[in-house]
XYZ file of C-alpha atoms in Angstrom:
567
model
C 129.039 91.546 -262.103
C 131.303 90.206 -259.492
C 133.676 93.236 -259.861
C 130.771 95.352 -259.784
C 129.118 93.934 -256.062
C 132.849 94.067 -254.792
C 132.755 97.885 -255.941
C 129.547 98.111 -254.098
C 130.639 96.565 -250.875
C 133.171 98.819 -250.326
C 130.545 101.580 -249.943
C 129.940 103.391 -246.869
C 127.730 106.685 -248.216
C 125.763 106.938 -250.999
C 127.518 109.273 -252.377
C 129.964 106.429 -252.274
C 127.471 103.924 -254.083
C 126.471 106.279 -257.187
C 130.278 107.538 -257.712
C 131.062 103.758 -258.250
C 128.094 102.755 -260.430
C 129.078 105.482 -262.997
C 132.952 105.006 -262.343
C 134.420 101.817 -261.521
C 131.329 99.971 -262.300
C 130.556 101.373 -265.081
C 131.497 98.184 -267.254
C 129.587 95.903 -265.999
C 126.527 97.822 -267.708
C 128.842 97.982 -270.805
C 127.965 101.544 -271.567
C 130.351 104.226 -272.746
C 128.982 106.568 -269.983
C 126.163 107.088 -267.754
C 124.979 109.757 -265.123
C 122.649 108.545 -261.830
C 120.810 110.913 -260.292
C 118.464 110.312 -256.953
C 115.323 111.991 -255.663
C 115.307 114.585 -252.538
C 112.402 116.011 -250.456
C 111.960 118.548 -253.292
C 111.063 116.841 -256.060
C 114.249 117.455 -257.965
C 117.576 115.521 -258.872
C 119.556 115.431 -255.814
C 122.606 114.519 -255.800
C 123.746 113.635 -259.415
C 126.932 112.134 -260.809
C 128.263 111.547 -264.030
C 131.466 109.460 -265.228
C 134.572 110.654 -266.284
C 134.084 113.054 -268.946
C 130.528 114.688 -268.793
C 130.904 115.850 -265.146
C 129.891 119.132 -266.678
C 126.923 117.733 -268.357
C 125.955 116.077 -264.613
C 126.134 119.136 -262.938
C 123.998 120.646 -265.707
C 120.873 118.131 -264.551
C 121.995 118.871 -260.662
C 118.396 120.012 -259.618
C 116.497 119.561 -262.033
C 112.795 119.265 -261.487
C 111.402 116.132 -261.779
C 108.588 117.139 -264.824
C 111.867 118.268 -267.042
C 111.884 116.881 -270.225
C 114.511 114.459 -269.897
C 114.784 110.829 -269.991
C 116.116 110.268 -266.613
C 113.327 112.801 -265.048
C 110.870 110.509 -267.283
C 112.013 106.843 -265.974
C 111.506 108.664 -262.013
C 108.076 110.168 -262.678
C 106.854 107.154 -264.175
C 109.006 104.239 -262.485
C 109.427 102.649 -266.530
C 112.754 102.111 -267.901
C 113.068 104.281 -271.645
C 114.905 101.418 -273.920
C 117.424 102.279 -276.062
C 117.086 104.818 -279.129
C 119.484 107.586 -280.307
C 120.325 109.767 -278.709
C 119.195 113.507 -279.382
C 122.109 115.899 -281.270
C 123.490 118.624 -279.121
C 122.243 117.236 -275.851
C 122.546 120.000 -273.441
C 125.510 121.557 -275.046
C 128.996 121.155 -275.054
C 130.679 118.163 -272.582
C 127.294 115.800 -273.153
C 127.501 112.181 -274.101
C 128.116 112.926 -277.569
C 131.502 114.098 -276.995
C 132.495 110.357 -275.541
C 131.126 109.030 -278.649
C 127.773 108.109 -277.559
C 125.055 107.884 -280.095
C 122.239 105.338 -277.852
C 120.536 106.034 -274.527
C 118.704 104.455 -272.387
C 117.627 104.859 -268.765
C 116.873 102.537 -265.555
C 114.440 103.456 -262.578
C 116.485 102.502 -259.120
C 114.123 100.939 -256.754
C 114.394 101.202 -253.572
C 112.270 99.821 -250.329
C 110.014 102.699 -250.721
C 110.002 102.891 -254.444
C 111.539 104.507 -257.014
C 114.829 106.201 -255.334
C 116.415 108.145 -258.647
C 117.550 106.357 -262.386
C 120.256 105.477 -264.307
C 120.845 107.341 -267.752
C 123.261 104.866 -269.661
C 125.004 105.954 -273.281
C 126.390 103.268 -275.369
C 129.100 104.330 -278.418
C 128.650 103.038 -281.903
C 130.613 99.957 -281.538
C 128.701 98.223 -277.726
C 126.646 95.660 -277.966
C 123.193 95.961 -276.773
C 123.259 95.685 -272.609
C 121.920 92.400 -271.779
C 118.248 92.978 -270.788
C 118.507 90.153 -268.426
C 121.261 91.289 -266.743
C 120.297 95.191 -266.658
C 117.185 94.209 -263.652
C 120.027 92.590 -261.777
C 122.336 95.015 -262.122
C 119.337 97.881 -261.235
C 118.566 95.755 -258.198
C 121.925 95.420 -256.760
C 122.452 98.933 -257.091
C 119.352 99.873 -255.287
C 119.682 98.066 -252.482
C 123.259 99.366 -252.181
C 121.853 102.620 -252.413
C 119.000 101.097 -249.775
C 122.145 100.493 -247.622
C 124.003 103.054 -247.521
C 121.034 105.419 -246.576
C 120.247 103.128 -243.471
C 123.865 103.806 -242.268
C 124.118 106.882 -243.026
C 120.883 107.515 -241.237
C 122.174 105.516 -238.252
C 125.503 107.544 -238.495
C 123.371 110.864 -238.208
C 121.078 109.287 -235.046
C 124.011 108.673 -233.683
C 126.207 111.548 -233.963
C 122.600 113.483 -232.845
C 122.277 111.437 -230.167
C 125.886 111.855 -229.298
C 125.401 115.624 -229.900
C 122.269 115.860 -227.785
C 124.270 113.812 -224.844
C 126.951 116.380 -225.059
C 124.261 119.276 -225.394
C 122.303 117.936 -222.072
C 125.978 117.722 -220.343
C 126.786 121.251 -221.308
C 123.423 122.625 -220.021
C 124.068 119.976 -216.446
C 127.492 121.546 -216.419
C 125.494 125.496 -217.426
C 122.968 124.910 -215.134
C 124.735 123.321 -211.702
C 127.262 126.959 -212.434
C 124.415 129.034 -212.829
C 122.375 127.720 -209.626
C 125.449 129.007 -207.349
C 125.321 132.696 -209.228
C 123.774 134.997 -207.115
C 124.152 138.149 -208.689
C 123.661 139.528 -212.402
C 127.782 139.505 -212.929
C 128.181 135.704 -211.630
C 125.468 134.680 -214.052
C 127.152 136.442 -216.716
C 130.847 134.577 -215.498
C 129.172 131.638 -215.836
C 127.636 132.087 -219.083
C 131.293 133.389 -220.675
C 132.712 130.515 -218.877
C 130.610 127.565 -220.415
C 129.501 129.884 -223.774
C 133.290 130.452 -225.010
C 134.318 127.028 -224.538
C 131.334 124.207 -225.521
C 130.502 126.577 -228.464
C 134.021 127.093 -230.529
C 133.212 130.612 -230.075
C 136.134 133.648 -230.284
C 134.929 136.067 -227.989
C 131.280 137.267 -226.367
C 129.619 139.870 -223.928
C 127.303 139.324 -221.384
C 124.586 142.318 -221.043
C 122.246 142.669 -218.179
C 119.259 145.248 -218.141
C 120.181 148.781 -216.501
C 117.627 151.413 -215.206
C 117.304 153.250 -217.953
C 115.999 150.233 -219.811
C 119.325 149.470 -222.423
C 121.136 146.306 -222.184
C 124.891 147.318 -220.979
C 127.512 144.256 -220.693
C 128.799 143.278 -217.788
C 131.378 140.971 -218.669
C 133.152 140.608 -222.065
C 135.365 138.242 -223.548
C 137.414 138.865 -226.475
C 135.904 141.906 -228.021
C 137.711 145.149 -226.528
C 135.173 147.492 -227.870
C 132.376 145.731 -226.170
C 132.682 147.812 -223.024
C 130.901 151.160 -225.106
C 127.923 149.185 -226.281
C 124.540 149.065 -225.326
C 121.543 147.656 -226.916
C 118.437 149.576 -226.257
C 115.513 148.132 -226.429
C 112.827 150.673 -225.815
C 113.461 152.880 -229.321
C 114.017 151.841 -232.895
C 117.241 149.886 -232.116
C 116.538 147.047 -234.748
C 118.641 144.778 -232.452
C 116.083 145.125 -229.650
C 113.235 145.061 -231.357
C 114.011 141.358 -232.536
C 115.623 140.651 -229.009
C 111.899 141.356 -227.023
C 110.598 138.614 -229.534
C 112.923 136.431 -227.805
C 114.557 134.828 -230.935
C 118.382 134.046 -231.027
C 119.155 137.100 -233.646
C 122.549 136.019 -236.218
C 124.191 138.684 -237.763
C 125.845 137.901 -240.962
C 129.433 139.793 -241.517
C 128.113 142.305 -243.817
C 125.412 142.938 -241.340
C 127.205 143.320 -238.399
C 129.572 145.389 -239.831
C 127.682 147.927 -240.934
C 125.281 147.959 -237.537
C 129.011 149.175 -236.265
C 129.047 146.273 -233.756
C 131.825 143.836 -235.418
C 134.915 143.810 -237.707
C 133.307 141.216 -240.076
C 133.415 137.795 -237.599
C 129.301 136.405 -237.237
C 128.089 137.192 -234.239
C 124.741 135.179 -232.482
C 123.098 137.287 -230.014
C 120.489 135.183 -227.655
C 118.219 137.237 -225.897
C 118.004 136.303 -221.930
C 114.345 136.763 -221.854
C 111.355 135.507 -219.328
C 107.365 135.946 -219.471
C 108.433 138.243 -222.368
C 110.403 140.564 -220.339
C 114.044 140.991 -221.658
C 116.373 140.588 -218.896
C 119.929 140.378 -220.680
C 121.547 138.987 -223.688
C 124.802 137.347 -224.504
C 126.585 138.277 -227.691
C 128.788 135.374 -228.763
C 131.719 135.908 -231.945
C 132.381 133.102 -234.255
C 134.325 132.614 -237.164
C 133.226 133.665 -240.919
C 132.843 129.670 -241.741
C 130.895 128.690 -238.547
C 127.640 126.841 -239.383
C 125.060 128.024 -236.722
C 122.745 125.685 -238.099
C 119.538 124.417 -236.449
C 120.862 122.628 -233.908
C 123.318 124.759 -232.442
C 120.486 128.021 -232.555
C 117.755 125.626 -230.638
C 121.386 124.854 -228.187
C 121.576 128.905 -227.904
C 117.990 129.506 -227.456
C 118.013 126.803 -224.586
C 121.008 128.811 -223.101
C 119.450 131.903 -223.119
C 116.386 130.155 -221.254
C 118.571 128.617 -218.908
C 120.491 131.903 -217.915
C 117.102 134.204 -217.989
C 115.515 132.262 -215.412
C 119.198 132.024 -213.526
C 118.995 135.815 -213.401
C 115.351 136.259 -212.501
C 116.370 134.352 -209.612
C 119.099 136.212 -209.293
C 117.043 139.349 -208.781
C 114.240 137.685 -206.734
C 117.284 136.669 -204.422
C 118.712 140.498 -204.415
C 114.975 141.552 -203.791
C 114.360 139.008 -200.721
C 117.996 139.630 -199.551
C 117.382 143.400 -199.223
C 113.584 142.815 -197.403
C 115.291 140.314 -194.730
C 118.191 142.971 -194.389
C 115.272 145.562 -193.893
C 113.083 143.620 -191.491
C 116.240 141.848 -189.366
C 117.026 146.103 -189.147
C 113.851 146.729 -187.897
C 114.171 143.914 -184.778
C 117.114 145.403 -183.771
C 118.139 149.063 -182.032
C 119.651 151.865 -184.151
C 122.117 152.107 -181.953
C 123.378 151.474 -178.542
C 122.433 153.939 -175.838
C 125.431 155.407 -173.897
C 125.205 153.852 -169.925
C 127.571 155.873 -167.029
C 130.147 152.916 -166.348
C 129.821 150.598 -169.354
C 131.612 150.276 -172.472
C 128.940 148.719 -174.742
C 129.152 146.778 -178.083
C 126.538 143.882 -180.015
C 127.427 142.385 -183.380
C 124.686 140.125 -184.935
C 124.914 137.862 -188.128
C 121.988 136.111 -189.777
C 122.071 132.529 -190.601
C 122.684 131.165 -194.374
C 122.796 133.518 -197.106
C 120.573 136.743 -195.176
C 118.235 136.144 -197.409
C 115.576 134.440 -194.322
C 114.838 136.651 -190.829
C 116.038 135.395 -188.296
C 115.020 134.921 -184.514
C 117.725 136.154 -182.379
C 117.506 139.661 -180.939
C 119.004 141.955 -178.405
C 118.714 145.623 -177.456
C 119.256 147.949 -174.489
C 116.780 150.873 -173.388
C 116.828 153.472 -170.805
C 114.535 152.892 -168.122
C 114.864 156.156 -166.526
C 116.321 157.200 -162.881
C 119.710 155.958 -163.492
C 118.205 152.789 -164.744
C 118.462 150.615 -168.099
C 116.982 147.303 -169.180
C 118.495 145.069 -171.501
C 116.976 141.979 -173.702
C 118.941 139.073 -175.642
C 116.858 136.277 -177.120
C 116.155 133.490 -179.729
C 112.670 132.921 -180.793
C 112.107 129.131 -182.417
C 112.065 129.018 -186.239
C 112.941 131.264 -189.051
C 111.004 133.389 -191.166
C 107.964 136.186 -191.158
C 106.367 133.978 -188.285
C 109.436 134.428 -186.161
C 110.161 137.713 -187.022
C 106.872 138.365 -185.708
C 107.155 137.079 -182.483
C 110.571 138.663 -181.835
C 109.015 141.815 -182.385
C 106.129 140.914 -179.832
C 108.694 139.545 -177.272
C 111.118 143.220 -177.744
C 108.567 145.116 -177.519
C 106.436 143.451 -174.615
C 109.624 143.484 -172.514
C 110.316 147.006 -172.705
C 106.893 147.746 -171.332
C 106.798 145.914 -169.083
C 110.119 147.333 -168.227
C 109.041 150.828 -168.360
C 106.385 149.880 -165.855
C 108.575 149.190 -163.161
C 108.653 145.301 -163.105
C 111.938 143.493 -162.439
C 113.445 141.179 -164.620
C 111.507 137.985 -163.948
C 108.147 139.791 -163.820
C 108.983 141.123 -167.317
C 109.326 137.539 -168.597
C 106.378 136.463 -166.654
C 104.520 138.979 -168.430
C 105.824 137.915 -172.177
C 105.028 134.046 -171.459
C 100.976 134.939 -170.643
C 101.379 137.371 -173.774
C 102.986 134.560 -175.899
C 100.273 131.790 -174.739
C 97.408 134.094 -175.378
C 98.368 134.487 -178.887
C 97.997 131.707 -181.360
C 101.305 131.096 -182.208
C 101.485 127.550 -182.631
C 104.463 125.012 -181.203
C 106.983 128.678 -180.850
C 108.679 129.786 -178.192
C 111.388 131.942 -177.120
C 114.477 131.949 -175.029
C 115.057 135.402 -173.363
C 117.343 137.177 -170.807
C 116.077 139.981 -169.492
C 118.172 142.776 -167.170
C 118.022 146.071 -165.150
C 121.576 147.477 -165.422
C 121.803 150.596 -162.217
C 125.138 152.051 -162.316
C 126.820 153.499 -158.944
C 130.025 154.284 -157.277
C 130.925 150.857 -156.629
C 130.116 149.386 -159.717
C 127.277 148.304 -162.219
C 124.626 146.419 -160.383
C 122.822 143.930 -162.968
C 119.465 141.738 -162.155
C 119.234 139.128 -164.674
C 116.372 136.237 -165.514
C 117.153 133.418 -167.523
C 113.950 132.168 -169.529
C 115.507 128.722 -170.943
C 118.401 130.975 -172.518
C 122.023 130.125 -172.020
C 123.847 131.354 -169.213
C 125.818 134.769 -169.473
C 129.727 134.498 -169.291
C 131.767 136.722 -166.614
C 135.214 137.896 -166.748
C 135.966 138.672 -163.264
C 139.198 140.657 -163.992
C 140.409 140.543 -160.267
C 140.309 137.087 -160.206
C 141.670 135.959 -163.668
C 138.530 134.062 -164.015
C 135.941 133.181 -166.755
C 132.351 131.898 -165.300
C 128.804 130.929 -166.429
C 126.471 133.568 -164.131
C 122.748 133.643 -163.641
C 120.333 130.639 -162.599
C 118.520 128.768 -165.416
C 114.628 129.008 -166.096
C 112.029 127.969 -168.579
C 111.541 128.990 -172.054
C 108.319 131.067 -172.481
C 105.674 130.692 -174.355
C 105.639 127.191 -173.495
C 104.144 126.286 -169.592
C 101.524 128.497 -167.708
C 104.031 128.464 -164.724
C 107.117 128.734 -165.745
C 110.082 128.742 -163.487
C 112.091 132.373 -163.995
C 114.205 133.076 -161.072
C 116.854 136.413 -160.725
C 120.532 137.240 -160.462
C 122.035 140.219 -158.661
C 125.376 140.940 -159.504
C 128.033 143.407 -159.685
C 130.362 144.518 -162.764
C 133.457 146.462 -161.335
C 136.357 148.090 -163.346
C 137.394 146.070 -166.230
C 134.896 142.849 -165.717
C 132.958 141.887 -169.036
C 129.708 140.374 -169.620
C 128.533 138.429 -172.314
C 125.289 137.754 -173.402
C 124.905 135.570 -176.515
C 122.486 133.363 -178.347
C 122.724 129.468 -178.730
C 123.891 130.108 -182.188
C 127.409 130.979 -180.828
C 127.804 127.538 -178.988
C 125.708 124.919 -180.698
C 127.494 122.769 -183.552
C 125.943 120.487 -185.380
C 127.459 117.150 -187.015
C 126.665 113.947 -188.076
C 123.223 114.391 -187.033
C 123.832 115.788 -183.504
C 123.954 119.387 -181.498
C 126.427 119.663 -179.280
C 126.944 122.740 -176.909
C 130.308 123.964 -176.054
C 131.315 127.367 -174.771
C 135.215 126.654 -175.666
C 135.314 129.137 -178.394
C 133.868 131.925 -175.786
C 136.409 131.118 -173.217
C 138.950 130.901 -175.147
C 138.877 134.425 -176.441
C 137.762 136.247 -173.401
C 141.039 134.424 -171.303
C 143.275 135.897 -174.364
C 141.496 139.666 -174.549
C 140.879 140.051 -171.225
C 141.981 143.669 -171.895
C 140.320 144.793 -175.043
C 137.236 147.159 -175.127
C 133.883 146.150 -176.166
C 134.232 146.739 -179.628
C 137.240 144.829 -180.217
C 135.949 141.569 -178.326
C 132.807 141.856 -179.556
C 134.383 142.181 -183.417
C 136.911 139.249 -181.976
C 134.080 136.412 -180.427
C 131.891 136.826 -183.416
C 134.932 135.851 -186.177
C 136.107 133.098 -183.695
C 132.498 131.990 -183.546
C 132.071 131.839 -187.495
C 135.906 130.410 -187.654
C 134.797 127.201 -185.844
C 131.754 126.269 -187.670
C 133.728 126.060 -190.945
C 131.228 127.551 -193.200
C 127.722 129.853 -192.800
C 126.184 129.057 -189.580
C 122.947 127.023 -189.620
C 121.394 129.295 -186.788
C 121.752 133.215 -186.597
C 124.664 134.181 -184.207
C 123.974 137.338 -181.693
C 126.516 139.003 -179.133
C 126.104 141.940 -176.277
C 129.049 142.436 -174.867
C 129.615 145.234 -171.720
C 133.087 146.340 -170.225
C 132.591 148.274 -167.046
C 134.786 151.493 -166.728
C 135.582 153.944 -164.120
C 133.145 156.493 -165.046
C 131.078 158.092 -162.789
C 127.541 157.048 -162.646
């Protein structure tokens, strides 16, 4: 019996545990040979071993239901040993116990914490002594609770490669999803998703489809699988394919399947639909090897992948969708085009904040006036958004009438601040310049107001020099009596103005906004001679150069070159 726990011990599985009762520790039950066979969730004998010599006879009880008439069914269903008799002739054919020499049976019931685990179905030759009933419970016991053992690690071995697995899992969908958030289009999702797909899930090769117009999923990006580029799935006729992808089910196509669907050359293929609110959006087709196991835990990791990318390219979509509508309504705030002014080379370059996908508040435009006359607008309305789109549409278009009717530039902005206070627009407000450009023989005669806005820059090209013009006023759409004063100056051959926003000059860091015109200089000193177009083009890259990155605040330019023309 020593020998026999010692066998035990060294068991790790209980495969481990019945192997050795009916092998190596077979003579400590003094039996000639002996097959043990447990219960599974089915009701039938799962697994079963037999000793050396009636392995065929073993395999022959290998799921057997448990209300077969045999002994070792018997002993489980009823949890009573059968004591030794003869044993039957021609038991189950050729390479049964008979062949050893066996002519007695008997069998054990192996109890367990829970019960009757399986049994033990001993065969004794001629010549053995009876076993020892004393010894037999002992020997039952030990064996059970070996059995009792080995099931507790094993079932600690599985929690913990599951837990290890579902660790792993969660990392690969952290790792999916933090990819995935920085996709803004239908072909970066799809990147992403051959990216992390290929290598977390031993797969050879995949293809990424997205939905087209004519409602048939087309790939977009494929990996491994040359021929991918001429399929589509459709999923709008009887494409079987489809039909099972809109029920949003990861679909597995067995060799012999895919094959003859004309979509593989006999490697399994998974294909997860990329599907939200029941609307199919995409699916990713992913090739593994003839022996992969896609078992239940790797189709529930698919069918969370598919989950994750859907909703990655609904937003994906929403962000195309809102991208487009700010691109529409920023359009709309601004002038077609610039007019053509007698004396003035003209240019204006504008670039939204972030990603374009908010309004923003900065504006500019120029208008004829009439009589030799033009006006001219630059301005930032506080906030982002519908609400400040709103307003600069208000403040454009209240300046132009007021324009139109003759006022000068400080009257105009008079106007817009009782316009802006009679409206219920909350804590907003707007900085505005507003000019009359006259063109003449000597030059181009501008009359600027400041409201709160940043001072234009000069280049005064007979001088050399660079210079902050106009005198500084209140914001409107803040005080009742706001202080708006004018400017009269005079553009001659080859000086430039520039109007700009606060988004070409304020930097933020650490917490603070600091204002600093450097950039501005800078390039006007060094381009003192370039058109309009080509400073304008020149100021705005410089400006986006020194923030490092997207701006945090929409950037707007007018820039005007007077010529020689004649008024």
């Amino acid at each position: 019996m020593v020998l026999f726990d010692e066998h035990l011990s060294h068991c790790a599985t209980t495969a481990d545990v019945i192997s050795a009762a009916v092998g190596p520790g077979l003579e400590a039950f003094g039996a000639k040979a002996a097959v043990i066979g447990l219960t599974d969730f089915r009701l039938r004998l799962e697994p079963v071993v037999g000793s050396p010599g009636i392995e065929g006879f073993a395999a022959r009880c290998a799921e057997l239901a448990l209300d077969a008439p045999l002994p070792i069914t018997e002993t489980i269903r009823t949890g009573r040993p059968v004591g030794q008799r003869p044993l039957a002739d021609g038991l189950m054919g050729e390479g049964s116990p008979t062949d050893l020499g066996a002519v007695r049976e008997c069998t054990l019931p192996i109890l367990g914490t829970r019960g009757v685990v399986g049994a033990l179905w001993l065969f004794l030759g001629p010549d053995d002594p009876p076993i020892d009933d004393a010894l037999l419970p002992v020997l039952i016991g030990r064996l059970g609770a070996a059995i009792d053992r080995a099931r507790i690690l094993e079932s600690e071995r599985r929690m913990r490669a599951r837990a290890e697995w579902s660790a792993a899992r969660l990392s690969r969908l952290q790792s999916l999803t933090s990819g995935l958030s920085a996709a803004l289009g239908p072909v970066d999702v799809a990147d992403v998703v051959m990216t992390h797909a290929l290598a977390e899930l031993g797969a050879t090769g995949g293809t990424c489809y997205m939905l087209a117009e004519d409602r048939t999923l087309r790939p977009v990006r494929s990996i491994g699988d040359e021929r991918a580029s001429t399929n589509a799935i459709s999923i709008t006729n009887d494409d079987p394919l489809g039909t099972i992808l809109k029920r949003s089910v990861v679909v597995v196509l067995p060799p012999e399947s895919a094959a003859s669907a004309g979509r593989d050359d006999g490697s399994l293929k998974a294909v997860v639909p990329l599907a939200i609110r029941g609307e199919v959006l995409g699916a990713i087709e992913l090739i593994f090897p003839r022996d992969k196991d896609l078992d239940g835990d790797l189709r529930s990791f698919l069918a969370a992948l598919g989950t994750q990318c859907a909703q990655a390219v609904e937003r994906a979509r929403l962000y195309a969708q809102r991208a487009r509508e700010a691109h529409v309504l920023q359009a709309s705030l601004m002038p077609p085009a610039l007019p053509s002014i007698p004396g003035l080379d003209i240019a204006a370059a504008y670039r939204p904040f972030g990603d374009g996908t908010v309004v923003g508040g900065d504006f500019y435009d120029v208008y004829a006036l009439g009589e030799g006359r033009w006006g001219l607008v630059v301005g930032d309305v506080s906030g982002k958004g519908i609400e400040a789109a709103a307003i600069t549409a208000l403040a454009r278009h209240t300046t132009r009438a007021a324009a139109l009717l003759g006022m000068g530039p400080a009257d105009v902005l008079q106007t817009l601040n009782r316009v802006m206070l009679s409206e219920p627009l909350g804590e907003r407000f707007c900085t505005i310049v507003h000019g009359i450009l006259e063109p003449s023989a000597e030059g181009v005669a501008v009359t600027l107001s400041l409201g709160g806005h940043p001072r234009p820059l000069l280049l005064d090209r007979r001088k050399g020099t660079v210079r902050a013009v106009g005198r500084p006023g209140t914001a409107v759409g803040v005080l009742a009596d706001p202080t708006l004063l004018e400017t009269r100056l005079t553009l001659h051959s080859g000086d430039v103005l520039v109007f700009f926003t606060d988004g070409c000059v304020d930097f933020h860091a650490e917490g603070r906004t600091t204002s600093d015109e450097t950039v501005l200089l800078g390039v006007l000193r060094e381009h003192a001679e370039e058109d309009a177009g080509q400073l304008t083009k020149r100021l705005e890259d410089e400006v986006l150069n020194s923030k490092g990155g997207p701006s945090a605040d929409d950037v707007a330019l007018l820039v005007m070159r007077a010529r020689n023309d004649e008024p």
